[in-house]
Short mmCIF file of C-alpha atoms in Angstrom, two decimals:
data_model
loop_
_atom_site.label_atom_id
_atom_site.label_comp_id
_atom_site.label_asym_id
_atom_site.label_seq_id
_atom_site.Cartn_x
_atom_site.Cartn_y
_atom_site.Cartn_z
CA MET S 175 -8.19 -0.11 -65.17
CA LYS S 176 -7.48 3.88 -65.27
CA LEU S 177 -5.73 5.13 -68.05
CA ILE S 178 -3.05 8.34 -67.10
CA LYS S 179 -3.95 10.99 -69.20
CA ASN S 180 -3.06 14.21 -67.15
CA ALA S 181 -0.23 13.85 -64.01
CA LEU S 182 1.00 16.81 -62.09
CA ILE S 183 4.88 16.68 -61.30
CA SER S 184 6.42 18.66 -58.27
CA VAL S 185 9.73 17.46 -56.99
CA TYR S 186 12.35 18.54 -55.05
CA HIS S 187 15.20 16.72 -56.34
CA LYS S 188 15.38 16.51 -60.28
CA ASP S 189 18.04 14.35 -60.70
CA ASN S 190 16.43 10.97 -61.36
CA ILE S 191 12.99 11.76 -62.62
CA GLU S 192 14.11 11.97 -66.24
CA PRO S 193 13.16 8.31 -67.44
CA LEU S 194 9.43 8.73 -65.73
CA VAL S 195 8.93 11.96 -67.31
CA LYS S 196 9.73 10.49 -70.62
CA LYS S 197 8.17 7.29 -70.21
CA LEU S 198 5.01 9.42 -69.43
CA ASP S 199 5.58 11.35 -72.70
CA GLU S 200 5.79 8.38 -74.60
CA PHE S 201 2.34 7.02 -73.43
CA GLY S 202 0.83 10.57 -74.12
CA VAL S 203 0.34 12.01 -70.90
CA LYS S 204 -0.26 15.44 -70.56
CA ILE S 205 2.27 17.12 -67.86
CA LEU S 206 1.28 19.80 -65.19
CA SER S 207 4.43 21.25 -63.46
CA THR S 208 5.77 24.36 -61.26
CA GLY S 209 8.75 26.32 -60.48
CA GLY S 210 12.21 24.35 -60.77
CA THR S 211 10.20 21.19 -61.75
CA LEU S 212 8.99 22.62 -64.89
CA ALA S 213 11.90 23.78 -66.12
CA ALA S 214 13.63 20.80 -65.53
CA ILE S 215 11.06 18.71 -67.57
CA GLU S 216 11.53 21.78 -70.39
CA GLN S 217 15.47 21.10 -70.59
CA MET S 218 14.27 17.33 -71.21
CA GLY S 219 12.34 18.40 -74.18
CA VAL S 220 9.26 17.42 -72.99
CA LYS S 221 6.19 19.42 -73.38
CA VAL S 222 4.70 20.58 -70.11
CA GLN S 223 2.28 22.74 -69.01
CA SER S 224 2.69 25.21 -65.99
CA VAL S 225 -0.02 25.26 -63.28
CA GLU S 226 0.15 29.11 -63.13
CA SER S 227 -1.61 28.75 -67.02
CA LEU S 228 -4.21 26.51 -65.36
CA THR S 229 -4.98 28.05 -61.66
CA ASN S 230 -4.24 31.61 -63.51
CA TYR S 231 -2.69 32.81 -60.59
CA PRO S 232 1.11 33.22 -59.98
CA SER S 233 3.69 31.40 -57.72
CA ILE S 234 3.98 33.93 -54.74
CA LEU S 235 5.27 34.38 -51.42
CA GLY S 236 8.57 32.99 -52.63
CA GLY S 237 7.00 30.17 -53.68
CA ARG S 238 5.13 28.86 -50.37
CA VAL S 239 1.96 28.91 -52.36
CA LYS S 240 2.53 27.53 -56.26
CA THR S 241 -0.06 24.23 -56.22
CA LEU S 242 -2.23 25.19 -53.29
CA HIS S 243 -5.61 26.07 -55.70
CA PRO S 244 -8.88 24.42 -56.38
CA SER S 245 -8.46 24.27 -60.07
CA VAL S 246 -5.45 21.35 -58.97
CA PHE S 247 -7.34 20.36 -56.19
CA GLY S 248 -10.52 19.99 -57.70
CA GLY S 249 -9.03 18.19 -60.84
CA ILE S 250 -7.50 15.46 -58.48
CA LEU S 251 -10.06 15.37 -55.91
CA LYS S 252 -12.91 14.76 -58.51
CA ARG S 253 -15.03 11.27 -58.04
CA ARG S 254 -15.17 10.49 -61.68
CA ASP S 255 -18.71 8.53 -60.76
CA LEU S 256 -20.39 11.47 -58.91
CA GLU S 257 -22.74 13.52 -61.13
CA GLN S 258 -22.26 16.28 -58.91
CA ASP S 259 -18.13 16.59 -59.21
CA ASN S 260 -18.61 16.01 -63.07
CA ASN S 261 -21.17 18.78 -62.60
CA ASP S 262 -18.86 21.03 -60.79
CA SER S 263 -15.48 20.09 -62.99
CA GLU S 264 -17.28 21.25 -66.20
CA ILE S 265 -18.76 24.85 -64.49
CA TYR S 266 -15.18 25.74 -63.22
CA ASP S 267 -13.18 24.30 -65.45
CA MET S 268 -11.08 21.76 -63.67
CA PRO S 269 -9.24 19.12 -65.58
CA GLU S 270 -8.75 15.61 -64.36
CA ILE S 271 -5.71 14.75 -63.06
CA ASP S 272 -5.27 10.80 -62.87
CA LEU S 273 -1.54 11.09 -61.76
CA VAL S 274 0.30 12.86 -59.10
CA ILE S 275 4.07 13.01 -58.77
CA VAL S 276 5.39 14.24 -55.46
CA ASP S 277 9.15 14.42 -53.68
CA LEU S 278 8.85 16.57 -50.75
CA TYR S 279 11.31 19.29 -49.48
CA PRO S 280 14.30 17.44 -47.58
CA PHE S 281 12.94 18.56 -43.94
CA GLU S 282 14.80 16.00 -41.51
CA LYS S 283 18.17 16.11 -43.92
CA THR S 284 18.25 19.92 -43.13
CA VAL S 285 17.81 19.15 -39.71
CA ALA S 286 20.20 16.60 -39.41
CA GLY S 287 22.76 19.16 -41.40
CA ASN S 288 22.51 21.77 -38.31
CA ALA S 289 20.79 24.35 -40.49
CA SER S 290 19.28 27.57 -38.78
CA GLU S 291 16.07 27.34 -37.60
CA GLN S 292 14.74 29.75 -40.73
CA GLU S 293 16.05 27.53 -43.17
CA ILE S 294 14.36 24.38 -41.56
CA ILE S 295 11.15 26.07 -41.23
CA GLU S 296 11.43 26.59 -44.99
CA LYS S 297 11.83 23.18 -45.75
CA ILE S 298 8.42 21.90 -44.14
CA ASP S 299 6.65 21.05 -47.08
CA ILE S 300 2.90 22.40 -47.32
CA GLY S 301 1.95 22.20 -51.09
CA GLY S 302 3.69 18.23 -51.57
CA ILE S 303 1.82 16.87 -48.44
CA ALA S 304 -1.63 18.57 -49.41
CA LEU S 305 -1.22 16.94 -52.83
CA ILE S 306 -0.06 13.47 -51.62
CA ARG S 307 -3.03 13.28 -49.41
CA ALA S 308 -5.57 14.41 -51.97
CA ALA S 309 -4.66 11.65 -54.42
CA ALA S 310 -4.19 9.07 -51.82
CA LYS S 311 -7.68 10.11 -50.81
CA ASN S 312 -8.92 10.03 -54.22
CA PHE S 313 -7.29 6.26 -55.23
CA LYS S 314 -10.25 4.89 -57.03
CA ASP S 315 -9.44 7.19 -59.70
CA VAL S 316 -6.16 8.61 -59.01
CA MET S 317 -2.41 7.07 -59.11
CA VAL S 318 -0.11 8.65 -56.37
CA ILE S 319 3.81 8.44 -56.19
CA PRO S 320 4.76 10.06 -53.19
CA SER S 321 8.58 9.53 -53.04
CA ALA S 322 11.67 9.05 -55.78
CA LYS S 323 11.92 5.79 -54.67
CA TYR S 324 8.70 4.40 -56.41
CA TYR S 325 9.75 5.87 -59.77
CA ARG S 326 10.96 2.62 -61.18
CA GLU S 327 8.13 0.82 -59.87
CA LEU S 328 5.70 3.08 -61.62
CA ILE S 329 7.79 3.09 -65.35
CA ASP S 330 7.53 -0.79 -65.02
CA ILE S 331 3.43 -0.29 -64.42
CA LEU S 332 2.96 1.93 -67.75
CA ASP S 333 5.37 -0.74 -69.63
CA GLU S 334 3.22 -4.09 -68.61
CA GLN S 335 -0.34 -2.11 -68.64
CA ASN S 336 -0.07 -0.09 -71.49
CA GLY S 337 -0.32 3.26 -69.62
CA LYS S 338 -3.17 2.10 -67.20
CA THR S 339 -3.08 1.08 -63.58
CA THR S 340 -5.15 -1.21 -61.69
CA GLU S 341 -7.41 0.10 -58.47
CA GLU S 342 -5.45 -2.31 -56.38
CA GLN S 343 -2.05 -0.23 -57.59
CA ARG S 344 -3.56 2.68 -56.59
CA ARG S 345 -4.72 1.44 -53.24
CA LYS S 346 -1.05 0.32 -52.42
CA PHE S 347 0.75 3.48 -53.55
CA ALA S 348 -1.95 5.28 -51.22
CA LEU S 349 -0.58 3.26 -48.17
CA ALA S 350 2.80 4.62 -49.67
CA ALA S 351 1.53 7.87 -49.72
CA TYR S 352 -0.41 8.03 -46.28
CA ALA S 353 3.25 6.30 -44.57
CA GLU S 354 5.24 9.42 -46.25
CA SER S 355 3.03 12.02 -45.01
CA SER S 356 2.54 10.62 -41.46
CA GLY S 357 6.13 10.15 -41.17
CA TYR S 358 7.12 13.32 -42.41
CA ASP S 359 4.77 15.14 -39.94
CA THR S 360 6.52 12.96 -36.95
CA ALA S 361 9.71 14.58 -38.39
CA ILE S 362 8.51 18.06 -38.07
CA PHE S 363 6.19 17.54 -34.49
CA ASN S 364 9.45 15.94 -33.15
CA TYR S 365 11.63 18.67 -34.02
CA PHE S 366 9.51 21.15 -32.47
CA ASN S 367 8.81 19.04 -29.41
CA ARG S 368 12.84 18.10 -29.28
CA ASP S 369 12.13 19.78 -25.70
CA ALA S 370 9.31 17.77 -24.75
CA ALA S 371 7.29 20.74 -24.38
CA PHE S 372 4.25 18.97 -25.57
CA ASP S 373 2.68 16.29 -23.49
CA GLY S 374 2.89 13.46 -26.65
CA LEU S 375 4.47 10.55 -28.54
CA ARG S 376 5.52 10.17 -32.55
CA ILE S 377 7.16 7.41 -33.46
CA SER S 378 7.40 6.88 -37.50
CA ALA S 379 10.05 4.68 -39.71
CA ASN S 380 9.26 4.58 -43.31
CA GLU S 381 12.20 1.68 -43.83
CA SER S 382 11.75 -1.87 -42.41
CA LYS S 383 13.79 -4.89 -42.21
CA GLN S 384 11.80 -8.21 -41.91
CA LEU S 385 13.82 -10.53 -39.51
CA ARG S 386 14.38 -14.30 -39.79
CA TYR S 387 11.79 -14.68 -36.86
CA GLY S 388 11.89 -12.72 -33.67
CA GLU S 389 12.84 -13.81 -30.06
CA ASN S 390 12.10 -17.25 -31.00
CA PRO S 391 11.02 -19.07 -34.21
CA HIS S 392 7.65 -19.15 -33.81
CA GLN S 393 7.47 -15.26 -33.27
CA LYS S 394 7.72 -12.71 -36.83
CA GLY S 395 9.97 -10.24 -36.29
CA ALA S 396 10.90 -6.96 -37.95
CA PHE S 397 13.27 -3.83 -37.34
CA PHE S 398 12.27 -0.22 -38.39
CA GLY S 399 15.07 2.12 -39.31
CA ARG S 400 18.23 2.13 -40.96
CA LEU S 401 20.81 0.02 -39.59
CA GLU S 402 23.26 1.36 -42.05
CA ASP S 403 23.41 4.20 -40.39
CA VAL S 404 25.08 2.39 -37.75
CA PHE S 405 26.90 -0.55 -39.39
CA ASP S 406 27.87 -1.93 -42.40
CA GLN S 407 27.40 -5.78 -42.68
CA LEU S 408 30.29 -7.00 -44.38
CA HIS S 409 30.12 -10.38 -44.42
CA GLY S 410 27.23 -13.23 -42.96
CA LYS S 411 23.98 -14.49 -42.92
CA ALA S 412 21.36 -12.39 -41.94
CA ILE S 413 21.13 -10.64 -38.68
CA SER S 414 18.66 -11.92 -36.59
CA TYR S 415 16.04 -10.39 -33.46
CA ASN S 416 18.63 -11.44 -31.14
CA ASN S 417 21.56 -10.41 -32.55
CA LEU S 418 20.05 -6.95 -32.52
CA VAL S 419 19.37 -7.01 -28.68
CA ASP S 420 22.62 -8.26 -28.43
CA ILE S 421 24.61 -5.51 -30.54
CA ASP S 422 22.63 -2.74 -29.02
CA SER S 423 23.83 -3.86 -25.75
CA GLY S 424 26.91 -3.93 -27.07
CA ILE S 425 27.40 -0.71 -28.99
CA HIS S 426 25.81 1.10 -25.62
CA LEU S 427 28.44 -1.08 -23.49
CA ILE S 428 31.71 -0.67 -25.50
CA ALA S 429 30.85 3.18 -25.92
CA GLU S 430 31.82 3.70 -21.96
CA PHE S 431 35.49 2.68 -22.56
CA ASP S 432 37.99 5.39 -24.74
CA GLN S 433 41.29 2.68 -23.91
CA THR S 434 40.84 -0.14 -26.25
CA ALA S 435 38.14 -2.57 -25.14
CA PHE S 436 36.68 -5.98 -25.72
CA ALA S 437 33.27 -7.44 -24.83
CA ILE S 438 31.46 -10.78 -25.02
CA LEU S 439 27.73 -10.63 -25.02
CA LYS S 440 25.12 -13.09 -24.25
CA HIS S 441 21.45 -12.45 -23.80
CA THR S 442 22.45 -8.32 -23.67
CA ASN S 443 24.86 -9.10 -20.64
CA ALA S 444 28.77 -9.19 -20.64
CA CYS S 445 30.09 -12.55 -19.88
CA GLY S 446 33.54 -11.32 -20.92
CA LEU S 447 34.94 -7.85 -21.00
CA ALA S 448 39.02 -6.23 -20.62
CA GLN S 449 40.31 -3.34 -21.53
CA SER S 450 43.89 -3.02 -22.42
CA ASN S 451 47.01 -0.77 -24.26
CA ASP S 452 46.61 -4.04 -27.04
CA VAL S 453 43.29 -5.56 -28.44
CA THR S 454 44.92 -8.92 -28.78
CA ASP S 455 45.35 -8.91 -24.98
CA ALA S 456 41.94 -7.16 -24.09
CA TRP S 457 40.29 -9.90 -26.63
CA LYS S 458 42.28 -12.99 -24.24
CA LYS S 459 41.51 -11.19 -21.02
CA ALA S 460 37.51 -10.80 -22.10
CA LEU S 461 37.33 -14.68 -23.44
CA ALA S 462 38.80 -15.64 -20.03
CA GLY S 463 36.18 -14.53 -17.99
CA ASP S 464 33.40 -17.30 -19.39
CA PRO S 465 35.04 -19.08 -22.38
CA VAL S 466 31.61 -21.31 -21.82
CA SER S 467 29.28 -18.74 -22.08
CA ALA S 468 31.27 -17.11 -25.08
CA PHE S 469 30.22 -19.74 -27.25
CA GLY S 470 27.92 -18.26 -29.87
CA GLY S 471 28.11 -15.09 -28.33
CA VAL S 472 28.09 -11.31 -29.85
CA LEU S 473 31.87 -9.68 -30.06
CA ILE S 474 32.48 -6.02 -30.18
CA THR S 475 35.82 -3.88 -29.92
CA ASN S 476 36.09 -0.29 -30.04
CA ALA S 477 39.59 -1.01 -31.98
CA LYS S 478 40.65 -2.35 -35.21
CA VAL S 479 40.32 -6.14 -35.81
CA ASN S 480 44.24 -6.74 -37.07
CA LYS S 481 45.17 -10.67 -38.14
CA GLU S 482 46.72 -11.18 -35.17
CA VAL S 483 43.52 -10.46 -32.82
CA ALA S 484 41.79 -12.49 -35.79
CA GLU S 485 43.32 -15.51 -35.23
CA GLN S 486 42.79 -15.53 -31.84
CA ILE S 487 39.04 -15.10 -32.39
CA ASN S 488 38.85 -17.56 -34.93
CA LYS S 489 39.28 -20.14 -32.82
CA ILE S 490 35.88 -19.87 -31.02
CA PHE S 491 32.17 -20.55 -32.77
CA PHE S 492 30.50 -16.74 -32.35
CA GLU S 493 27.44 -15.04 -34.25
CA VAL S 494 28.64 -11.70 -34.96
CA LEU S 495 31.82 -9.58 -34.42
CA VAL S 496 31.48 -5.95 -34.48
CA SER S 497 34.43 -3.22 -34.83
CA PRO S 498 35.51 0.09 -36.19
CA ASP S 499 37.31 -1.76 -38.82
CA PHE S 500 39.33 -4.90 -39.72
CA ASP S 501 42.68 -5.23 -41.77
CA SER S 502 42.50 -6.92 -44.88
CA ASP S 503 43.82 -9.90 -43.75
CA ALA S 504 42.33 -10.06 -40.48
CA PHE S 505 38.96 -9.79 -42.42
CA GLU S 506 39.73 -12.39 -45.13
CA LEU S 507 40.61 -14.77 -42.17
CA LEU S 508 37.41 -14.43 -40.49
CA LYS S 509 34.94 -14.22 -43.73
CA GLN S 510 36.16 -17.83 -44.19
CA LYS S 511 32.75 -18.99 -42.20
CA LYS S 512 30.08 -18.32 -44.09
CA ASN S 513 27.60 -17.43 -41.60
CA ARG S 514 29.61 -15.63 -39.39
CA ILE S 515 28.69 -11.82 -39.26
CA LEU S 516 31.16 -9.01 -39.37
CA LEU S 517 30.08 -5.55 -39.26
CA LYS S 518 31.77 -2.35 -39.53
CA GLN S 519 30.33 0.04 -37.05
CA ASN S 520 30.11 3.62 -38.69
CA LYS S 521 28.94 5.32 -35.59
CA ASN S 522 27.78 5.35 -31.76
CA ILE S 523 23.97 5.70 -31.20
CA LYS S 524 23.49 9.10 -29.61
CA SER S 525 19.76 8.25 -28.84
CA ASN S 526 18.85 10.47 -25.42
CA THR S 527 15.65 8.56 -24.99
CA VAL S 528 14.44 4.89 -24.54
CA THR S 529 11.34 3.46 -25.42
CA ARG S 530 9.36 0.28 -25.15
CA SER S 531 5.96 -0.96 -25.55
CA MET S 532 4.11 -1.24 -22.58
CA LEU S 533 0.85 -3.03 -21.62
CA ASN S 534 -1.46 -0.71 -23.98
CA GLY S 535 0.89 1.85 -24.42
CA TYR S 536 4.13 2.95 -24.25
CA LEU S 537 7.06 3.73 -21.62
CA ILE S 538 9.66 6.49 -22.29
CA GLN S 539 12.48 7.38 -20.22
CA ASP S 540 16.25 9.28 -20.37
CA ARG S 541 18.50 7.05 -21.42
CA ASP S 542 21.32 6.27 -18.30
CA ASN S 543 24.26 8.17 -20.40
CA VAL S 544 25.57 9.37 -16.77
CA MET S 545 28.67 7.30 -15.71
CA VAL S 546 30.72 8.87 -12.38
CA SER S 547 34.61 10.34 -12.82
CA ALA S 548 37.11 9.59 -10.15
CA HIS S 549 36.97 12.82 -8.44
CA GLU S 550 33.17 12.66 -8.10
CA LEU S 551 33.37 9.45 -5.92
CA SER S 552 32.50 9.56 -2.41
CA VAL S 553 35.14 8.05 -0.06
CA VAL S 554 32.61 6.87 2.66
CA THR S 555 35.17 4.51 4.46
CA GLN S 556 38.74 5.09 6.93
CA LYS S 557 40.55 3.16 4.13
CA VAL S 558 40.58 5.30 1.21
CA PRO S 559 41.06 2.93 -2.16
CA GLU S 560 44.50 3.23 -4.30
CA GLU S 561 44.99 4.87 -7.58
CA GLU S 562 44.84 1.36 -8.87
CA GLN S 563 41.83 0.14 -7.10
CA ILE S 564 40.07 3.59 -8.48
CA LYS S 565 40.45 2.58 -12.09
CA ASP S 566 39.32 -1.11 -11.57
CA LEU S 567 35.88 0.14 -9.37
CA LEU S 568 35.33 2.27 -12.46
CA PHE S 569 35.87 -0.22 -14.83
CA GLY S 570 33.53 -2.55 -12.25
CA MET S 571 30.66 0.08 -12.53
CA LYS S 572 30.73 0.51 -16.21
CA ALA S 573 30.15 -2.77 -16.70
CA VAL S 574 27.71 -3.43 -13.98
CA LYS S 575 25.61 -0.56 -15.44
CA HIS S 576 24.53 -2.88 -18.30
CA THR S 577 24.14 -5.58 -16.24
CA LYS S 578 20.60 -6.70 -15.98
CA SER S 579 19.26 -6.05 -12.27
CA ASN S 580 20.13 -7.37 -9.48
CA GLY S 581 23.69 -7.00 -10.60
CA ILE S 582 27.22 -7.41 -9.33
CA VAL S 583 30.39 -7.56 -11.03
CA LEU S 584 34.11 -8.72 -9.80
CA ALA S 585 36.89 -7.06 -11.86
CA LYS S 586 40.60 -7.20 -11.20
CA ASP S 587 43.57 -5.26 -13.65
CA HIS S 588 40.93 -4.00 -16.53
CA GLN S 589 38.89 -6.76 -16.64
CA LEU S 590 36.05 -8.61 -15.89
CA ILE S 591 36.56 -11.36 -13.33
CA ALA S 592 32.57 -12.44 -13.41
CA SER S 593 29.08 -11.18 -12.81
CA GLY S 594 25.81 -11.82 -11.45
CA VAL S 595 23.13 -11.08 -13.50
CA GLY S 596 19.27 -10.53 -13.04
CA GLN S 597 18.89 -11.96 -9.58
CA THR S 598 16.01 -11.52 -7.05
CA SER S 599 18.47 -10.52 -4.80
CA ARG S 600 21.81 -8.68 -4.64
CA VAL S 601 23.85 -10.92 -2.11
CA ASP S 602 22.61 -13.84 -4.93
CA ALA S 603 24.17 -12.05 -7.47
CA LEU S 604 27.19 -11.64 -5.73
CA LYS S 605 27.14 -15.73 -5.06
CA GLN S 606 26.47 -16.38 -8.30
CA ALA S 607 29.52 -14.13 -9.35
CA ILE S 608 31.81 -15.74 -6.70
CA GLU S 609 31.00 -19.35 -8.31
CA LYS S 610 31.98 -18.52 -11.63
CA ALA S 611 34.92 -16.89 -10.47
CA HIS S 612 36.19 -19.92 -8.79
CA ARG S 613 34.81 -22.09 -11.55
CA PHE S 614 37.01 -20.57 -14.17
CA GLY S 615 40.14 -20.68 -11.91
CA PHE S 616 40.44 -16.64 -10.76
CA ASP S 617 41.80 -15.66 -7.47
CA LEU S 618 39.68 -13.04 -5.95
CA LYS S 619 42.01 -11.51 -3.36
CA GLY S 620 43.02 -7.82 -4.59
CA ALA S 621 39.51 -7.87 -6.52
CA VAL S 622 36.79 -5.21 -6.61
CA MET S 623 33.22 -5.75 -6.13
CA ALA S 624 30.71 -3.51 -8.63
CA SER S 625 27.03 -2.69 -7.78
CA ASP S 626 24.40 -1.16 -9.36
CA ALA S 627 22.27 -0.52 -6.70
CA PHE S 628 22.81 -0.16 -2.84
CA PHE S 629 23.46 -2.86 -0.53
CA PRO S 630 20.80 -3.34 1.94
CA PHE S 631 22.45 -5.59 4.39
CA ALA S 632 25.93 -5.81 5.28
CA ASP S 633 25.92 -9.54 3.92
CA SER S 634 27.20 -8.94 0.52
CA VAL S 635 30.27 -6.77 2.01
CA GLU S 636 30.60 -9.17 4.57
CA LEU S 637 30.81 -12.19 1.82
CA ALA S 638 32.97 -10.48 -0.90
CA HIS S 639 35.49 -9.56 2.14
CA LYS S 640 36.14 -13.47 3.02
CA GLU S 641 36.69 -13.84 -0.58
CA GLY S 642 39.78 -11.38 -0.58
CA ILE S 643 37.90 -8.44 -1.91
CA ASN S 644 39.74 -5.03 -0.74
CA ALA S 645 37.28 -2.33 -2.55
CA VAL S 646 33.60 -1.63 -3.59
CA ILE S 647 31.92 0.71 -5.68
CA GLN S 648 28.03 1.27 -5.07
CA PRO S 649 25.23 3.99 -5.22
CA GLY S 650 24.30 4.32 -1.87
CA GLY S 651 21.28 5.42 -0.63
CA SER S 652 20.33 3.07 2.02
CA ARG S 653 18.99 3.71 5.33
CA ARG S 654 21.53 0.93 6.71
CA ASP S 655 24.23 2.27 4.66
CA ILE S 656 26.05 2.45 7.86
CA ASP S 657 25.66 -1.40 8.59
CA SER S 658 28.17 -1.82 5.46
CA ILE S 659 30.47 1.02 6.27
CA ASN S 660 30.86 -0.42 9.51
CA TYR S 661 31.89 -3.82 8.50
CA CYS S 662 34.36 -2.34 5.85
CA ASP S 663 35.91 -0.06 8.64
CA GLU S 664 36.00 -3.30 10.98
CA ASN S 665 38.10 -5.24 8.10
CA GLY S 666 40.25 -2.77 6.56
CA MET S 667 37.99 -2.45 3.53
CA ALA S 668 37.52 0.40 1.06
CA MET S 669 34.02 1.93 -0.08
CA VAL S 670 33.25 4.48 -2.47
CA PHE S 671 29.26 5.69 -3.39
CA THR S 672 28.41 6.95 -7.16
CA GLY S 673 25.22 8.72 -5.69
CA LYS S 674 23.86 7.13 -9.09
CA ARG S 675 21.79 3.88 -9.49
CA HIS S 676 22.36 1.73 -12.41
CA PHE S 677 18.85 -0.55 -12.45
CA LYS S 678 18.54 -2.32 -15.94
CA HIS S 679 15.55 -4.55 -16.62
#
């Protein structure tokens, strides 16, 4: 147990430090501080010594250099049980500092606020980071509080242990300090590396959420990041690992649509998808695409959920519903099932990269944010698709882009009729889609087909034609594209190339 006798406090945000300062004063702790923190503590009526009076050196360079001095760092880093350190401390008049409290400059918040580069640079904390690291290194003798979120915990420790700390507690907060400093440095690195000029990868997240389990019950799972930035959970049980994977896929899919749309996801693939001018109509069409797979699915829409659509949704069992908003009567109806997860989406995810663990390292790539528009399509057949067909073709391409490869989507009237997902051959994916369409009573005459990659042979367009499908959208790029083009021309089909492949693994 170590008694806290001297504390150094240097915090950016002063609004919630007062209870801790007064608790330290209550235990007779001598407080050192500087700058705005010093002024704030004086206004609290608590006695405080300036760092400048200890170092005999003023704050210089507009406040850039305040605590960077041997008298400060010697008092923090001194090993109390080492004779040489004790001798140096006496010779150079370095008082022991038993507690360091720091709240760093808000670098990430400044970057997020679209500040100028000079403002951002000035929010790179130098002294605060150095204090945190020094105190954490000497945790056997020194307690460090690296963030305002730990103030309450320290107050409780002081009350319960009469102003003392244990080595176990000091080690715990040393870990928190290095988590804070490494995350801070990562944010700075990523700011300077935003154009990927440096061949390196840094990932850091200080906030985590323990999940019930991972992909399966025997696997542990956790999410690192701030889910509340993306959505607010209004109701239901804890979100699972698999829920999050499907929610992520659903949010990226629904972001493709400007018009009202509804999607139903299972294992990251849309088993139902439709767009309409009316949210209830979009839901009914999405559900009709595969009412069997919809059981236990993740539902997402880009429209407010009203009571009319809520009454329809309420008829089936589902895990999650994501919407930008809920009418109060719709919410009251849907929350009657206690485990249903109801999420209000706050914003779309704007990540430009995708990162995943792979072997003994990481794979990183640009996110597939590309989607062609009507004027970018290349008509490669004699028959030109009609305006409504083009709309269906683009709808189908949006759907297949977010489908596991090899993927095929069959669409009609802005509705996902059926899809073939994750197959080892493209023609097998098409056969799977056709079988599902028949099983749920759809007439494929007049439907369109979308493929995430080119057709290596003409077998897929031949099979599609026999089912009444009369328009096809695909990236193109096969050495044997001409085989598919010739078949379409011979049989009155329209086909367009996008020039963009959308593999998804």
